[in-house]
Structures are given as structure tokens and as C-alpha cells.
mmCIF file of C-alpha atoms in Angstrom:
data_model
loop_
_atom_site.group_PDB
_atom_site.id
_atom_site.type_symbol
_atom_site.label_atom_id
_atom_site.label_comp_id
_atom_site.label_asym_id
_atom_site.label_seq_id
_atom_site.Cartn_x
_atom_site.Cartn_y
_atom_site.Cartn_z
ATOM 1 C CA GLU Q 1 38.625 112.555 65.884
ATOM 2 C CA HIS Q 2 39.043 109.088 64.447
ATOM 3 C CA ALA Q 3 36.191 107.601 66.425
ATOM 4 C CA SER Q 4 33.842 109.158 63.858
ATOM 5 C CA GLY Q 5 34.803 106.323 61.506
ATOM 6 C CA GLY Q 6 33.644 105.204 58.099
ATOM 7 C CA ALA Q 7 31.247 107.784 56.728
ATOM 8 C CA SER Q 8 32.768 111.012 57.997
ATOM 9 C CA MET Q 9 34.709 111.441 54.834
ATOM 10 C CA SER Q 10 37.315 113.849 53.655
ATOM 11 C CA GLY Q 11 36.678 111.767 50.514
ATOM 12 C CA HIS Q 12 37.586 112.364 46.917
ATOM 13 C CA SER Q 13 34.797 113.589 44.654
ATOM 14 C CA ARG Q 14 36.349 112.156 41.510
ATOM 15 C CA GLY Q 15 33.899 112.370 38.683
ATOM 16 C CA GLY Q 16 31.480 114.563 40.607
ATOM 17 C CA THR Q 17 31.556 117.439 38.107
ATOM 18 C CA ASP Q 18 31.805 115.109 35.109
ATOM 19 C CA ALA Q 19 28.624 113.234 35.964
ATOM 20 C CA ALA Q 20 26.288 115.736 34.341
ATOM 21 C CA SER Q 21 24.778 114.537 31.089
ATOM 22 C CA LYS Q 22 21.463 114.729 29.346
ATOM 23 C CA GLY Q 23 18.736 113.946 31.876
ATOM 24 C CA THR Q 24 20.970 113.326 34.851
ATOM 25 C CA VAL Q 25 21.820 117.018 35.209
ATOM 26 C CA ARG Q 26 18.243 117.653 36.387
ATOM 27 C CA MET Q 27 18.843 115.349 39.360
ATOM 28 C CA LYS Q 28 22.036 116.973 40.636
ATOM 29 C CA ASN Q 29 20.613 119.275 43.257
ATOM 30 C CA ILE Q 30 22.068 117.951 46.519
ATOM 31 C CA ASN Q 31 24.164 120.189 48.761
ATOM 32 C CA ARG Q 32 27.683 120.181 47.305
ATOM 33 C CA PHE Q 33 29.202 119.844 50.779
ATOM 34 C CA SER Q 34 27.244 116.754 51.830
ATOM 35 C CA ASN Q 35 29.003 113.441 52.455
ATOM 36 C CA PHE Q 36 27.001 112.033 49.557
ATOM 37 C CA VAL Q 37 28.692 114.444 47.153
ATOM 38 C CA LYS Q 38 32.136 114.621 48.770
ATOM 39 C CA SER Q 39 32.484 110.843 48.844
ATOM 40 C CA GLY Q 40 31.842 110.639 45.110
ATOM 41 C CA MET Q 41 28.644 108.609 45.610
ATOM 42 C CA GLU Q 42 26.527 111.070 43.629
ATOM 43 C CA GLY Q 43 28.899 110.912 40.683
ATOM 44 C CA TYR Q 44 28.937 107.109 40.763
ATOM 45 C CA ILE Q 45 25.135 106.778 40.777
ATOM 46 C CA LEU Q 46 24.315 109.351 38.144
ATOM 47 C CA LYS Q 47 27.060 108.626 35.640
ATOM 48 C CA PRO Q 48 30.332 107.113 36.866
ATOM 49 C CA VAL Q 49 33.465 108.293 35.097
ATOM 50 C CA LYS Q 50 35.633 105.759 33.323
ATOM 51 C CA LEU Q 51 38.646 105.162 35.522
ATOM 52 C CA SER Q 52 42.164 104.827 34.131
ATOM 53 C CA THR Q 53 43.083 101.725 36.149
ATOM 54 C CA GLN Q 54 41.573 98.358 36.997
ATOM 55 C CA PRO Q 55 40.507 97.843 40.630
ATOM 56 C CA ALA Q 56 43.116 96.134 42.783
ATOM 57 C CA GLU Q 57 40.277 94.420 44.640
ATOM 58 C CA ARG Q 58 37.068 92.761 43.529
ATOM 59 C CA HIS Q 59 34.304 91.839 45.933
ATOM 60 C CA GLU Q 60 31.158 89.786 45.493
ATOM 61 C CA ILE Q 61 27.820 89.940 47.272
ATOM 62 C CA ILE Q 62 25.813 86.716 47.363
ATOM 63 C CA LEU Q 63 22.303 85.784 48.447
ATOM 64 C CA SER Q 64 22.006 83.507 51.484
ATOM 65 C CA ASN Q 65 19.141 82.335 53.677
ATOM 66 C CA GLU Q 66 19.834 85.399 55.822
ATOM 67 C CA GLY Q 67 19.735 87.797 52.884
ATOM 68 C CA PRO Q 68 22.545 89.562 50.993
ATOM 69 C CA GLN Q 69 26.015 89.062 52.415
ATOM 70 C CA TRP Q 70 29.601 89.523 51.346
ATOM 71 C CA ALA Q 71 31.125 86.369 49.897
ATOM 72 C CA PRO Q 72 32.773 84.542 52.831
ATOM 73 C CA ILE Q 73 36.501 84.912 53.448
ATOM 74 C CA THR Q 74 38.230 82.055 51.632
ATOM 75 C CA GLN Q 75 41.328 82.101 53.824
ATOM 76 C CA LEU Q 76 40.669 83.038 57.437
ATOM 77 C CA TYR Q 77 43.592 84.577 59.284
ATOM 78 C CA ASN Q 78 44.404 86.514 62.429
ATOM 79 C CA CYS Q 79 46.914 89.142 63.440
ATOM 80 C CA SER Q 80 48.644 89.800 66.754
ATOM 81 C CA VAL Q 81 49.738 93.194 68.050
ATOM 82 C CA ASP Q 82 52.662 92.751 70.409
ATOM 83 C CA LYS Q 83 56.062 93.885 71.662
ATOM 84 C CA PRO Q 84 55.484 97.634 72.046
ATOM 85 C CA LYS Q 85 58.947 99.173 71.928
ATOM 86 C CA LYS Q 86 60.037 102.721 72.678
ATOM 87 C CA GLU Q 87 62.154 104.124 69.865
ATOM 88 C CA SER Q 88 63.579 107.547 69.175
ATOM 89 C CA LYS Q 89 64.676 109.809 66.334
ATOM 90 C CA MET Q 90 66.330 113.201 65.901
ATOM 91 C CA LYS Q 91 69.200 111.992 68.126
ATOM 92 C CA GLY Q 92 66.825 111.121 70.935
ATOM 93 C CA LEU Q 93 64.898 114.421 70.935
ATOM 94 C CA LYS Q 94 61.661 112.718 69.874
ATOM 95 C CA SER Q 95 60.450 109.321 71.051
ATOM 96 C CA TYR Q 96 57.593 107.109 69.953
ATOM 97 C CA ILE Q 97 56.211 103.603 70.426
ATOM 98 C CA ALA Q 98 56.405 101.030 67.649
ATOM 99 C CA TYR Q 99 54.225 97.916 67.714
ATOM 100 C CA SER Q 100 54.976 94.569 66.106
ATOM 101 C CA LEU Q 101 52.246 93.029 63.971
ATOM 102 C CA THR Q 102 52.356 89.418 62.854
ATOM 103 C CA SER Q 103 49.638 87.809 60.753
ATOM 104 C CA SER Q 104 48.970 84.122 60.267
ATOM 105 C CA LEU Q 105 48.365 85.014 56.613
ATOM 106 C CA SER Q 106 52.068 85.515 55.915
ATOM 107 C CA GLY Q 107 53.944 84.982 59.169
ATOM 108 C CA ILE Q 108 55.741 88.274 58.435
ATOM 109 C CA GLN Q 109 56.427 90.587 61.359
ATOM 110 C CA VAL Q 110 56.201 94.312 60.679
ATOM 111 C CA SER Q 111 56.788 97.326 62.924
ATOM 112 C CA ARG Q 112 54.214 100.129 62.841
ATOM 113 C CA ARG Q 113 53.860 103.405 64.721
ATOM 114 C CA TYR Q 114 50.593 105.047 65.733
ATOM 115 C CA LYS Q 115 50.907 107.484 62.810
ATOM 116 C CA HIS Q 116 50.920 104.480 60.451
ATOM 117 C CA PHE Q 117 47.698 103.159 61.985
ATOM 118 C CA ASP Q 118 46.264 106.664 61.717
ATOM 119 C CA TRP Q 119 47.167 106.823 58.027
ATOM 120 C CA LEU Q 120 45.596 103.407 57.390
ATOM 121 C CA HIS Q 121 42.412 104.409 59.219
ATOM 122 C CA GLU Q 122 42.117 107.446 56.944
ATOM 123 C CA ARG Q 123 42.561 105.312 53.831
ATOM 124 C CA LEU Q 124 39.936 102.792 54.961
ATOM 125 C CA THR Q 125 37.335 105.417 55.886
ATOM 126 C CA GLU Q 126 37.867 107.156 52.551
ATOM 127 C CA LYS Q 127 37.558 103.984 50.482
ATOM 128 C CA TYR Q 128 34.780 102.019 52.237
ATOM 129 C CA ILE Q 129 32.089 104.604 52.905
ATOM 130 C CA LEU Q 130 29.308 102.179 53.913
ATOM 131 C CA THR Q 131 31.484 100.197 56.335
ATOM 132 C CA PRO Q 132 31.612 101.123 60.049
ATOM 133 C CA ILE Q 133 35.377 101.310 60.634
ATOM 134 C CA PRO Q 134 36.344 100.665 64.276
ATOM 135 C CA PRO Q 135 38.087 103.510 66.123
ATOM 136 C CA LEU Q 136 41.763 103.743 66.952
ATOM 137 C CA PRO Q 137 42.790 104.363 70.559
ATOM 138 C CA GLU Q 138 42.849 108.010 71.510
ATOM 139 C CA LYS Q 139 46.149 109.694 70.797
ATOM 140 C CA GLN Q 140 48.397 109.934 73.834
ATOM 141 C CA VAL Q 141 50.064 113.112 74.984
ATOM 142 C CA SER Q 142 53.588 113.191 73.595
ATOM 143 C CA GLY Q 143 56.166 111.896 76.032
ATOM 144 C CA ARG Q 144 53.738 109.856 78.163
ATOM 145 C CA TYR Q 145 54.874 106.268 77.806
ATOM 146 C CA GLU Q 146 53.912 104.732 81.119
ATOM 147 C CA GLU Q 147 53.601 100.992 80.896
ATOM 148 C CA ASP Q 148 49.859 100.866 81.571
ATOM 149 C CA LEU Q 149 49.070 103.439 78.847
ATOM 150 C CA ILE Q 150 51.155 101.527 76.322
ATOM 151 C CA GLU Q 151 49.442 98.276 77.244
ATOM 152 C CA HIS Q 152 45.999 99.893 77.016
ATOM 153 C CA ARG Q 153 46.737 101.205 73.532
ATOM 154 C CA LYS Q 154 48.006 97.779 72.512
ATOM 155 C CA GLN Q 155 44.751 96.140 73.625
ATOM 156 C CA ILE Q 156 42.600 98.545 71.596
ATOM 157 C CA LEU Q 157 44.852 98.147 68.550
ATOM 158 C CA GLN Q 158 44.433 94.379 68.937
ATOM 159 C CA LEU Q 159 40.645 94.761 68.921
ATOM 160 C CA TRP Q 160 41.013 97.009 65.864
ATOM 161 C CA VAL Q 161 43.035 94.534 63.796
ATOM 162 C CA ASN Q 162 40.728 91.690 64.917
ATOM 163 C CA LYS Q 163 37.751 93.513 63.380
ATOM 164 C CA LEU Q 164 39.650 94.067 60.127
ATOM 165 C CA CYS Q 165 40.723 90.420 59.895
ATOM 166 C CA ARG Q 166 37.130 89.223 60.321
ATOM 167 C CA HIS Q 167 35.526 91.575 57.797
ATOM 168 C CA PRO Q 168 35.044 89.951 54.358
ATOM 169 C CA VAL Q 169 36.005 93.165 52.546
ATOM 170 C CA LEU Q 170 38.464 94.871 54.886
ATOM 171 C CA SER Q 171 40.417 91.642 55.412
ATOM 172 C CA GLN Q 172 41.106 91.558 51.665
ATOM 173 C CA SER Q 173 41.796 95.284 51.351
ATOM 174 C CA ASP Q 174 44.905 95.973 49.305
ATOM 175 C CA VAL Q 175 46.050 98.816 51.580
ATOM 176 C CA TRP Q 176 45.550 96.668 54.710
ATOM 177 C CA ILE Q 177 47.503 93.747 53.238
ATOM 178 C CA HIS Q 178 50.295 96.172 52.316
ATOM 179 C CA PHE Q 179 50.264 97.571 55.858
ATOM 180 C CA LEU Q 180 50.408 94.056 57.277
ATOM 181 C CA THR Q 181 53.145 92.543 55.109
ATOM 182 C CA CYS Q 182 55.511 95.201 53.745
ATOM 183 C CA THR Q 183 58.919 95.286 55.443
ATOM 184 C CA ASP Q 184 60.976 97.113 52.815
ATOM 185 C CA GLU Q 185 61.057 100.891 53.317
ATOM 186 C CA LYS Q 186 61.188 101.660 49.593
ATOM 187 C CA GLN Q 187 58.292 99.310 48.801
ATOM 188 C CA TRP Q 188 56.355 100.739 51.742
ATOM 189 C CA LYS Q 189 56.543 104.238 50.259
ATOM 190 C CA ILE Q 190 55.619 102.978 46.782
ATOM 191 C CA GLY Q 191 52.589 101.119 48.161
ATOM 192 C CA LYS Q 192 51.642 104.117 50.281
ATOM 193 C CA ARG Q 193 51.624 106.430 47.268
ATOM 194 C CA LYS Q 194 49.711 103.862 45.231
ATOM 195 C CA SER Q 195 46.946 103.612 47.848
ATOM 196 C CA GLU Q 196 46.740 107.399 48.129
ATOM 197 C CA LYS Q 197 46.127 107.559 44.371
ATOM 198 C CA ASP Q 198 43.584 104.713 44.427
ATOM 199 C CA GLU Q 199 40.735 105.681 42.094
ATOM 200 C CA TYR Q 200 38.350 103.113 43.569
ATOM 201 C CA THR Q 201 37.518 105.015 46.736
ATOM 202 C CA GLY Q 202 34.200 106.315 48.024
ATOM 203 C CA GLY Q 203 31.521 106.052 45.354
ATOM 204 C CA ASN Q 204 33.949 104.575 42.840
ATOM 205 C CA PHE Q 205 34.585 101.598 45.137
ATOM 206 C CA PHE Q 206 31.186 100.230 44.098
ATOM 207 C CA GLN Q 207 32.528 99.732 40.580
ATOM 208 C CA SER Q 208 34.580 96.855 42.007
ATOM 209 C CA ILE Q 209 31.546 95.003 43.432
ATOM 210 C CA THR Q 210 29.620 92.166 41.775
ATOM 211 C CA ILE Q 211 26.004 91.781 42.906
ATOM 212 C CA PRO Q 212 23.269 89.155 42.375
ATOM 213 C CA GLY Q 213 21.119 89.616 39.269
ATOM 214 C CA GLN Q 214 17.947 89.877 41.329
ATOM 215 C CA PRO Q 215 16.617 93.485 41.506
ATOM 216 C CA LEU Q 216 15.867 94.796 44.994
ATOM 217 C CA ASP Q 217 12.522 96.041 46.300
ATOM 218 C CA THR Q 218 13.264 99.647 47.294
ATOM 219 C CA ALA Q 219 10.512 99.779 49.923
ATOM 220 C CA GLU Q 220 11.789 96.561 51.514
ATOM 221 C CA VAL Q 221 15.354 97.911 51.533
ATOM 222 C CA GLU Q 222 14.158 101.122 53.210
ATOM 223 C CA ARG Q 223 12.339 99.147 55.912
ATOM 224 C CA HIS Q 224 15.382 96.970 56.538
ATOM 225 C CA VAL Q 225 17.767 99.936 56.797
ATOM 226 C CA GLU Q 226 15.356 101.878 59.017
ATOM 227 C CA THR Q 227 15.096 98.914 61.401
ATOM 228 C CA PHE Q 228 18.893 98.755 61.497
ATOM 229 C CA SER Q 229 19.087 102.495 62.099
ATOM 230 C CA ARG Q 230 16.650 102.311 65.044
ATOM 231 C CA MET Q 231 18.509 99.356 66.533
ATOM 232 C CA THR Q 232 21.903 101.052 66.280
ATOM 233 C CA ARG Q 233 20.580 104.283 67.817
ATOM 234 C CA SER Q 234 19.292 102.308 70.781
ATOM 235 C CA LEU Q 235 22.493 100.253 70.933
ATOM 236 C CA ASP Q 236 24.568 103.428 70.850
ATOM 237 C CA ASP Q 237 22.670 104.832 73.848
ATOM 238 C CA SER Q 238 22.899 101.593 75.846
ATOM 239 C CA VAL Q 239 26.574 101.018 75.037
ATOM 240 C CA ARG Q 240 27.415 104.554 76.128
ATOM 241 C CA GLY Q 241 25.377 104.060 79.306
ATOM 242 C CA LEU Q 242 27.132 100.799 80.122
ATOM 243 C CA PHE Q 243 30.524 102.347 79.318
ATOM 244 C CA ASP Q 244 29.867 105.219 81.741
ATOM 245 C CA ARG Q 245 28.680 102.833 84.461
ATOM 246 C CA ALA Q 246 31.640 100.480 83.996
ATOM 247 C CA ASN Q 247 34.014 103.450 84.019
ATOM 248 C CA GLU Q 248 32.472 104.708 87.255
ATOM 249 C CA THR Q 249 32.753 101.229 88.795
ATOM 250 C CA HIS Q 250 36.411 101.096 87.704
ATOM 251 C CA LYS Q 251 37.096 104.320 89.602
ATOM 252 C CA ARG Q 252 35.243 103.012 92.649
ATOM 253 C CA HIS Q 253 37.291 99.800 92.677
ATOM 254 C CA ILE Q 254 40.595 101.652 92.937
ATOM 255 C CA GLY Q 255 39.153 104.364 95.181
ATOM 256 C CA PRO Q 256 36.198 103.997 97.568
ATOM 257 C CA TYR Q 257 35.892 100.183 97.373
ATOM 258 C CA LYS Q 258 39.541 99.619 98.249
ATOM 259 C CA ALA Q 259 39.455 102.357 100.900
ATOM 260 C CA SER Q 260 36.332 100.860 102.504
ATOM 261 C CA PHE Q 261 37.956 97.456 102.997
ATOM 262 C CA GLN Q 262 41.149 99.071 104.235
ATOM 263 C CA LYS Q 263 39.178 101.038 106.822
ATOM 264 C CA MET Q 264 37.462 97.827 107.931
ATOM 265 C CA ALA Q 265 40.904 96.189 108.128
ATOM 266 C CA SER Q 266 42.155 99.029 110.318
ATOM 267 C CA ALA Q 267 39.089 98.737 112.559
ATOM 268 C CA PHE Q 268 39.624 94.982 113.015
ATOM 269 C CA GLU Q 269 43.307 95.652 113.635
ATOM 270 C CA ALA Q 270 42.415 98.111 116.404
ATOM 271 C CA LEU Q 271 40.059 95.540 117.909
ATOM 272 C CA GLY Q 272 42.865 92.978 117.864
ATOM 273 C CA HIS Q 273 45.192 95.372 119.693
ATOM 274 C CA SER Q 274 42.525 95.799 122.374
ATOM 275 C CA PHE Q 275 42.248 92.026 122.780
ATOM 276 C CA GLU Q 276 46.042 91.791 123.081
ATOM 277 C CA LEU Q 277 45.874 93.763 126.314
ATOM 278 C CA ASP Q 278 44.414 90.639 127.915
ATOM 279 C CA GLN Q 279 47.389 88.270 128.355
ATOM 280 C CA SER Q 280 45.332 85.274 129.522
ATOM 281 C CA PRO Q 281 45.996 82.029 127.539
ATOM 282 C CA HIS Q 282 42.361 81.474 126.473
ATOM 283 C CA ASN Q 283 42.366 84.924 124.792
ATOM 284 C CA GLN Q 284 45.245 84.263 122.384
ATOM 285 C CA SER Q 285 43.350 82.285 119.732
ATOM 286 C CA ILE Q 286 40.558 84.845 119.287
ATOM 287 C CA THR Q 287 43.111 87.656 119.197
ATOM 288 C CA GLN Q 288 44.882 85.827 116.371
ATOM 289 C CA ALA Q 289 41.553 85.298 114.571
ATOM 290 C CA ILE Q 290 40.745 89.012 114.752
ATOM 291 C CA LYS Q 291 44.224 89.916 113.462
ATOM 292 C CA GLN Q 292 43.736 87.438 110.602
ATOM 293 C CA THR Q 293 40.402 89.077 109.751
ATOM 294 C CA SER Q 294 42.190 92.412 109.509
ATOM 295 C CA THR Q 295 44.714 90.904 107.084
ATOM 296 C CA VAL Q 296 41.880 89.339 105.038
ATOM 297 C CA TYR Q 297 40.048 92.666 104.653
ATOM 298 C CA ARG Q 298 43.249 94.426 103.629
ATOM 299 C CA THR Q 299 43.856 91.699 101.034
ATOM 300 C CA ILE Q 300 40.292 92.069 99.711
ATOM 301 C CA GLY Q 301 40.876 95.819 99.389
ATOM 302 C CA ASP Q 302 44.010 95.177 97.308
ATOM 303 C CA MET Q 303 42.069 92.672 95.196
ATOM 304 C CA HIS Q 304 39.494 95.364 94.374
ATOM 305 C CA GLU Q 305 42.272 97.657 93.148
ATOM 306 C CA GLN Q 306 43.789 94.962 90.921
ATOM 307 C CA GLN Q 307 40.552 93.454 89.589
ATOM 308 C CA PRO Q 308 39.606 96.082 86.918
ATOM 309 C CA LYS Q 309 42.590 95.067 84.778
ATOM 310 C CA LYS Q 310 41.049 91.593 84.529
ATOM 311 C CA ASP Q 311 37.397 92.409 83.869
ATOM 312 C CA LEU Q 312 36.377 96.075 83.669
ATOM 313 C CA GLU Q 313 39.204 97.285 81.434
ATOM 314 C CA PRO Q 314 38.635 94.609 78.740
ATOM 315 C CA LEU Q 315 34.894 95.381 78.931
ATOM 316 C CA LEU Q 316 35.564 99.112 78.551
ATOM 317 C CA ASP Q 317 37.860 98.490 75.571
ATOM 318 C CA ALA Q 318 35.196 96.405 73.822
ATOM 319 C CA LEU Q 319 32.540 99.055 74.494
ATOM 320 C CA TYR Q 320 34.904 101.786 73.269
ATOM 321 C CA ALA Q 321 35.253 99.951 69.946
ATOM 322 C CA TYR Q 322 31.474 99.746 69.572
ATOM 323 C CA LYS Q 323 30.969 103.377 70.563
ATOM 324 C CA GLY Q 324 33.305 104.333 67.735
ATOM 325 C CA MET Q 325 31.661 102.108 65.143
ATOM 326 C CA LEU Q 326 28.118 103.056 66.137
ATOM 327 C CA SER Q 327 28.965 106.755 65.877
ATOM 328 C CA THR Q 328 29.631 106.222 62.150
ATOM 329 C CA VAL Q 329 26.267 104.596 61.392
ATOM 330 C CA PRO Q 330 24.101 107.764 61.083
ATOM 331 C CA ASP Q 331 26.359 109.162 58.338
ATOM 332 C CA ILE Q 332 26.456 105.777 56.587
ATOM 333 C CA VAL Q 333 22.653 105.527 56.660
ATOM 334 C CA HIS Q 334 22.377 109.123 55.411
ATOM 335 C CA VAL Q 335 24.642 108.411 52.427
ATOM 336 C CA HIS Q 336 22.572 105.350 51.527
ATOM 337 C CA LYS Q 337 19.281 107.235 51.945
ATOM 338 C CA SER Q 338 20.607 109.884 49.580
ATOM 339 C CA ALA Q 339 21.252 107.148 47.025
ATOM 340 C CA LEU Q 340 17.654 105.929 47.370
ATOM 341 C CA SER Q 341 16.436 109.521 46.933
ATOM 342 C CA LYS Q 342 18.335 109.666 43.644
ATOM 343 C CA LEU Q 343 16.660 106.435 42.582
ATOM 344 C CA LYS Q 344 13.204 107.871 43.260
ATOM 345 C CA GLU Q 345 14.048 111.018 41.292
ATOM 346 C CA ASN Q 346 15.380 108.803 38.517
ATOM 347 C CA GLU Q 347 12.165 106.750 38.412
ATOM 348 C CA LYS Q 348 10.051 109.901 38.259
ATOM 349 C CA LEU Q 349 12.077 111.337 35.371
ATOM 350 C CA SER Q 350 11.917 107.992 33.589
ATOM 351 C CA ALA Q 351 8.123 107.824 33.970
ATOM 352 C CA GLU Q 352 7.875 111.335 32.530
ATOM 353 C CA GLY Q 353 10.050 110.324 29.577
ATOM 354 C CA LYS Q 354 12.724 112.869 30.461
ATOM 355 C CA ILE Q 355 15.592 110.367 30.488
ATOM 356 C CA PRO Q 356 16.197 107.324 28.268
ATOM 357 C CA GLN Q 357 15.078 103.940 29.597
ATOM 358 C CA ALA Q 358 18.591 102.493 29.346
ATOM 359 C CA GLU Q 359 20.000 105.337 31.417
ATOM 360 C CA ALA Q 360 17.270 104.955 34.053
ATOM 361 C CA GLU Q 361 17.972 101.220 34.269
ATOM 362 C CA ALA Q 362 21.719 101.850 34.664
ATOM 363 C CA VAL Q 363 21.054 104.230 37.567
ATOM 364 C CA ARG Q 364 18.746 101.656 39.193
ATOM 365 C CA MET Q 365 21.430 98.971 38.952
ATOM 366 C CA ARG Q 366 24.053 101.240 40.520
ATOM 367 C CA VAL Q 367 21.704 102.144 43.381
ATOM 368 C CA ASP Q 368 20.985 98.419 43.794
ATOM 369 C CA THR Q 369 24.731 97.859 44.108
ATOM 370 C CA THR Q 370 24.905 100.346 46.992
ATOM 371 C CA SER Q 371 21.807 98.802 48.580
ATOM 372 C CA TYR Q 372 23.225 95.286 48.296
ATOM 373 C CA ALA Q 373 26.428 96.572 49.936
ATOM 374 C CA MET Q 374 24.416 98.245 52.694
ATOM 375 C CA LEU Q 375 22.416 95.073 53.378
ATOM 376 C CA ALA Q 376 25.608 92.977 53.355
ATOM 377 C CA GLU Q 377 27.159 95.351 55.898
ATOM 378 C CA ILE Q 378 24.059 95.127 58.100
ATOM 379 C CA ASN Q 379 24.227 91.327 57.905
ATOM 380 C CA HIS Q 380 27.909 91.284 58.877
ATOM 381 C CA PHE Q 381 27.410 93.829 61.674
ATOM 382 C CA SER Q 382 24.590 91.743 63.158
ATOM 383 C CA LYS Q 383 26.661 88.556 63.227
ATOM 384 C CA GLU Q 384 29.687 90.347 64.649
ATOM 385 C CA ARG Q 385 27.602 92.066 67.319
ATOM 386 C CA VAL Q 386 26.301 88.714 68.596
ATOM 387 C CA ALA Q 387 29.764 87.102 68.542
ATOM 388 C CA ASP Q 388 31.522 90.119 70.090
ATOM 389 C CA PHE Q 389 29.124 90.581 72.979
ATOM 390 C CA LYS Q 390 29.059 86.857 73.701
ATOM 391 C CA VAL Q 391 32.868 86.732 73.992
ATOM 392 C CA THR Q 392 33.003 90.011 75.929
ATOM 393 C CA MET Q 393 30.343 88.999 78.461
ATOM 394 C CA VAL Q 394 31.681 85.459 78.918
ATOM 395 C CA ASP Q 395 35.144 86.835 79.675
ATOM 396 C CA TYR Q 396 33.791 89.566 81.946
ATOM 397 C CA LEU Q 397 31.474 87.318 83.969
ATOM 398 C CA ARG Q 398 34.057 84.547 84.224
ATOM 399 C CA GLN Q 399 36.474 87.037 85.778
ATOM 400 C CA GLN Q 400 33.714 88.356 88.057
ATOM 401 C CA VAL Q 401 32.911 84.835 89.239
ATOM 402 C CA HIS Q 402 36.591 84.130 89.918
ATOM 403 C CA PHE Q 403 36.944 87.439 91.772
ATOM 404 C CA TYR Q 404 34.055 86.784 94.140
ATOM 405 C CA GLU Q 405 35.134 83.168 94.607
ATOM 406 C CA GLN Q 406 38.520 84.471 95.753
ATOM 407 C CA ILE Q 407 36.824 86.924 98.134
ATOM 408 C CA ALA Q 408 34.633 84.123 99.466
ATOM 409 C CA ALA Q 409 37.733 81.959 99.980
ATOM 410 C CA GLN Q 410 39.418 84.771 101.928
ATOM 411 C CA LEU Q 411 36.344 85.248 104.137
ATOM 412 C CA GLN Q 412 35.979 81.496 104.574
ATOM 413 C CA GLY Q 413 39.556 81.388 105.888
ATOM 414 C CA ALA Q 414 38.750 84.106 108.429
ATOM 415 C CA LEU Q 415 35.548 82.296 109.446
ATOM 416 C CA ILE Q 416 37.431 79.041 110.135
ATOM 417 C CA GLN Q 417 39.771 80.924 112.465
ATOM 418 C CA PHE Q 418 36.823 81.890 114.680
ATOM 419 C CA GLU Q 419 35.139 78.495 114.441
ATOM 420 C CA ASN Q 420 38.359 76.948 115.798
ATOM 421 C CA VAL Q 421 38.576 79.316 118.777
#
């Protein structure tokens, strides 16, 4: 269920019922069960409540040549997911896998279970409602801890933490830093409770953002977001198509492809046995060449079975991450469109003199904050998409080239045997 990501919120609606005031009450007519309302976005735009704490994080959006973007990360860092270890509790009745995380930010090594990652994912999706949060690996059936499943989960978790480390907002997230650095059990629980009581989640998160002073053109924002929405719909379809094709090819490698070469190997082996029946000296070298060809085809069959771990599985993992993120985009776009709808209602009421000018201007600025955040997310997503697919395809094709070079070398060896007969 976690592949639904950032905008499928269970979110708090803090301030939602307190937002009604003179003028704004006329605008509160959206379905009470929509993500826009549940996330607290409606309350933030119409009249945000005064929160009892200061935000633990502050984020800035700046204007660049490429448009609005989050202020760059001042201290870049990475994080490794390693050393999966089977542990148990309840006197061995229940077992689980714990992963070690080490960041270059602190050098601290922490141990986290899947349920901890699951908890963090929930916190992030609740707090950052316009950010496509990457998906966690699918939950394994309890008790299944085969080495390949553990390794597969580790690879997807590594992709997950990589995305967090590279995001200008998520990389600085208080709950993520706590997750990444806390080693003391007591402090872990204190920090956990603190993040669960965080007031700056959903719509209220935007109270911790600083934006440029330049007002946005609503029509231009709508065009930009619609272009992004069309692109991501197409990307979602093509990523799913490529995932299905790669998955099918994976199955063929370990099934029909391997079997086909093994059958050819058996056929060459049978031919070699026939040649062996002729004991004449001039027949020995070609018999040996045919036997060698059988060995080569059996080796190529084994290579097909082993190859997916080197190219198709990393490709599938990368596509899985994008499938999860892209599945969150429609809800994110819907939440932002709802904010723009509120702005249009606000402008109409202002023009009719039904709400004070100062109140109308305050609503416009808050909608601009959400629009700046949306445009900054689009900017980041675009850059990441280019970088991610470049790395993914370079790695995939490099492994493909190496694979076929090895096959060619095997066949070349068999060819030489016959040329020397």
C-alpha cells in the first residue's frame, strides 16, 4: 500500500474546522473527505491556525534561470544500507531482518527494521503532501528470509534512501535525520513521539516555507502543472510497460533462454558421441571441437540464468521506484488544483467586495506558496529523472555489452576449435 506515496494522506486536518471566518466561510464547500481537506491544505489557505510551536525545519524557494527551485543542499551527503542481519525476539518465536544505515553526514551507524522504514514513510507522506515520496519494497511474507529476497529488499531500500539524501527538503527533514542518527533507545522514542505530534504537517508545512516576493501568474502556473501532469501520465504508462517487458525477459532468461541453449548443448553432445564411434585418428580433432561446442552452449545457458542479477534486476528496481513515485502524482496535482480553485473563488469574492482586500491578499500569498512549492518539486523531479535514467541506462547497457562480449568470446573459442581441425 505504500507505493501510493506522498499525496495519499491519512493526514491531520488541524485547523480545518477553525478556518471559518467572515468571508472565508463562503468558500468552504469542498468535499470533507477529499485529500485537500484531510491534509489540512484547505485550512492553511483559507485561514491558518496559529500553531503552538515553532517549525523544526525552515525551507526556502529561490528563483533560478530554470524557474522556482528549492534552495540547494548546503551539505551534500549519502547513506549506505548494508549488513542485513536476522534477529529474533520473544525467545526466538519471531524473527526479523535489521539493516545497518550509515550516513556520511554523521558517520553514525544505526540499525533499523522494516517497520521503522514503514513508520518513517508514513511520517514523510503525511508531512510533505506535494512531494512524490518513493515507495518502500513490498512487505515480505513473515518467515521468508532467503538470501536473494533480503538482498533485493536491501537494493530497493538503498534506492529509497538515495532519493531522500538528494532531495533538498527531505534530506533536511527532522524526522529523517532522527531516523538516520539516533542510536539511544530512549531518545529514539522521544524523537518518535515528537515527530508524531509535529504540527507542521500537510497544509501547515507551508508555514515553514519562505518564497520569493514575486507574485505568480496563475494561468502560467496552471499551464506548467498541466504539462507536468501530461508528461508524468505518459511516463507512468511507459515505465509500467518497460517494467512488464523487463520482468518478462527476466523470466525468459532463467527459463526458456537457458533451456534453449541447454537443448542445443545436448544436441551437440549427441553429435559428438556419434563422431566418437569413428576411431580413426583424423576424426579425433573434430570430435573434440564438437564436444567443446556442447560445453560452450551449456555455459552460455548458465550465463543467461545468472545475467539478470547484473542488469535486469537493477533496471527493475529503478523502474519500481519510479512506478511508486509516479503513482502519487495525480493526487499531488489534484491537491494543488484545489488550491488554485480556492484562489479563483477568493478573487471572485474580493471583486464583489465580499471579503476584505487584506484577507484576499493573504489567501493569494498562501496559494502562491503552494504553487512555488509545486513548481520547485516539478523542477527537482525533472532533474532527478534525467540523472536517474542516465545512470540506470548506462549501467544496464554496460552490463548488456559485457554479457554479449562474453557470449561472443565463448563462441569465438568454439569457432577456433573447428578452424584448427
